[in-house]
């Protein structure tokens, strides 16, 4: 849901719409959260 909200907001920015070539989204499950590994 947050991804949809972000894309919806970005789609309202004219320069962003003109510069985007491709946007893809995938779902990461809870057991695949690598945030702590990347940030540490």
PDB file of N, CA and C in Angstrom, residues 9-33:
ATOM      1  N   UNK A   9       1.906   9.791  -5.578  1.00  0.00           N
ATOM      2  CA  UNK A   9       2.458  11.133  -5.342  1.00  0.00           C
ATOM      3  C   UNK A   9       3.476  11.505  -6.423  1.00  0.00           C
ATOM      4  N   UNK A  10       4.358  10.561  -6.750  1.00  0.00           N
ATOM      5  CA  UNK A  10       5.377  10.831  -7.762  1.00  0.00           C
ATOM      6  C   UNK A  10       4.758  11.089  -9.128  1.00  0.00           C
ATOM      7  N   UNK A  11       3.645  10.443  -9.419  1.00  0.00           N
ATOM      8  CA  UNK A  11       3.005  10.618 -10.724  1.00  0.00           C
ATOM      9  C   UNK A  11       2.412  12.014 -10.892  1.00  0.00           C
ATOM     10  N   UNK A  12       2.313  12.758  -9.806  1.00  0.00           N
ATOM     11  CA  UNK A  12       1.805  14.129  -9.867  1.00  0.00           C
ATOM     12  C   UNK A  12       2.915  15.142 -10.159  1.00  0.00           C
ATOM     13  N   UNK A  13       4.170  14.697 -10.161  1.00  0.00           N
ATOM     14  CA  UNK A  13       5.313  15.572 -10.415  1.00  0.00           C
ATOM     15  C   UNK A  13       5.666  15.473 -11.900  1.00  0.00           C
ATOM     16  N   UNK A  14       5.521  16.575 -12.593  1.00  0.00           N
ATOM     17  CA  UNK A  14       5.666  16.579 -14.053  1.00  0.00           C
ATOM     18  C   UNK A  14       7.039  16.103 -14.516  1.00  0.00           C
ATOM     19  N   UNK A  15       8.121  16.616 -13.903  1.00  0.00           N
ATOM     20  CA  UNK A  15       9.461  16.212 -14.347  1.00  0.00           C
ATOM     21  C   UNK A  15       9.704  14.736 -14.085  1.00  0.00           C
ATOM     22  N   UNK A  16       9.090  14.188 -13.035  1.00  0.00           N
ATOM     23  CA  UNK A  16       9.265  12.768 -12.733  1.00  0.00           C
ATOM     24  C   UNK A  16       8.590  11.914 -13.800  1.00  0.00           C
ATOM     25  N   UNK A  17       7.373  12.293 -14.176  1.00  0.00           N
ATOM     26  CA  UNK A  17       6.649  11.547 -15.212  1.00  0.00           C
ATOM     27  C   UNK A  17       7.436  11.516 -16.519  1.00  0.00           C
ATOM     28  N   UNK A  18       8.074  12.624 -16.849  1.00  0.00           N
ATOM     29  CA  UNK A  18       8.814  12.707 -18.109  1.00  0.00           C
ATOM     30  C   UNK A  18      10.129  11.937 -18.068  1.00  0.00           C
ATOM     31  N   UNK A  19      10.699  11.744 -16.883  1.00  0.00           N
ATOM     32  CA  UNK A  19      12.015  11.114 -16.795  1.00  0.00           C
ATOM     33  C   UNK A  19      11.974   9.609 -16.530  1.00  0.00           C
ATOM     34  N   UNK A  20      10.828   9.082 -16.113  1.00  0.00           N
ATOM     35  CA  UNK A  20      10.728   7.656 -15.787  1.00  0.00           C
ATOM     36  C   UNK A  20      10.626   6.816 -17.054  1.00  0.00           C
ATOM     37  N   UNK A  21      11.428   5.748 -17.101  1.00  0.00           N
ATOM     38  CA  UNK A  21      11.335   4.796 -18.208  1.00  0.00           C
ATOM     39  C   UNK A  21      10.665   3.508 -17.775  1.00  0.00           C
ATOM     40  N   UNK A  22      10.886   3.102 -16.512  1.00  0.00           N
ATOM     41  CA  UNK A  22      10.352   1.827 -16.048  1.00  0.00           C
ATOM     42  C   UNK A  22      10.318   1.813 -14.524  1.00  0.00           C
ATOM     43  N   UNK A  23       9.218   1.343 -13.954  1.00  0.00           N
ATOM     44  CA  UNK A  23       9.118   1.167 -12.500  1.00  0.00           C
ATOM     45  C   UNK A  23       8.554  -0.221 -12.253  1.00  0.00           C
ATOM     46  N   UNK A  24       9.281  -0.990 -11.479  1.00  0.00           N
ATOM     47  CA  UNK A  24       8.826  -2.336 -11.130  1.00  0.00           C
ATOM     48  C   UNK A  24       8.861  -2.485  -9.617  1.00  0.00           C
ATOM     49  N   UNK A  25       7.935  -3.260  -9.092  1.00  0.00           N
ATOM     50  CA  UNK A  25       7.822  -3.444  -7.650  1.00  0.00           C
ATOM     51  C   UNK A  25       7.737  -4.930  -7.351  1.00  0.00           C
ATOM     52  N   UNK A  26       8.378  -5.331  -6.271  1.00  0.00           N
ATOM     53  CA  UNK A  26       8.236  -6.710  -5.819  1.00  0.00           C
ATOM     54  C   UNK A  26       8.040  -6.702  -4.311  1.00  0.00           C
ATOM     55  N   UNK A  27       7.405  -7.735  -3.814  1.00  0.00           N
ATOM     56  CA  UNK A  27       7.116  -7.832  -2.382  1.00  0.00           C
ATOM     57  C   UNK A  27       8.210  -8.638  -1.697  1.00  0.00           C
ATOM     58  N   UNK A  28       8.743  -8.086  -0.630  1.00  0.00           N
ATOM     59  CA  UNK A  28       9.750  -8.785   0.161  1.00  0.00           C
ATOM     60  C   UNK A  28       9.071  -9.255   1.446  1.00  0.00           C
ATOM     61  N   UNK A  29       9.167 -10.528   1.716  1.00  0.00           N
ATOM     62  CA  UNK A  29       8.551 -11.090   2.923  1.00  0.00           C
ATOM     63  C   UNK A  29       9.335 -10.678   4.166  1.00  0.00           C
ATOM     64  N   UNK A  30       8.716 -10.787   5.324  1.00  0.00           N
ATOM     65  CA  UNK A  30       9.347 -10.388   6.589  1.00  0.00           C
ATOM     66  C   UNK A  30      10.670 -11.103   6.833  1.00  0.00           C
ATOM     67  N   UNK A  31      10.750 -12.376   6.458  1.00  0.00           N
ATOM     68  CA  UNK A  31      11.978 -13.133   6.710  1.00  0.00           C
ATOM     69  C   UNK A  31      13.122 -12.712   5.785  1.00  0.00           C
ATOM     70  N   UNK A  32      12.840 -11.843   4.833  1.00  0.00           N
ATOM     71  CA  UNK A  32      13.862 -11.386   3.891  1.00  0.00           C
ATOM     72  C   UNK A  32      14.262  -9.935   4.152  1.00  0.00           C
ATOM     73  N   UNK A  33      14.075  -9.448   5.358  1.00  0.00           N
ATOM     74  CA  UNK A  33      14.397  -8.063   5.686  1.00  0.00           C
ATOM     75  C   UNK A  33      15.891  -7.941   5.969  1.00  0.00           C
TER      76      UNK A  33
END
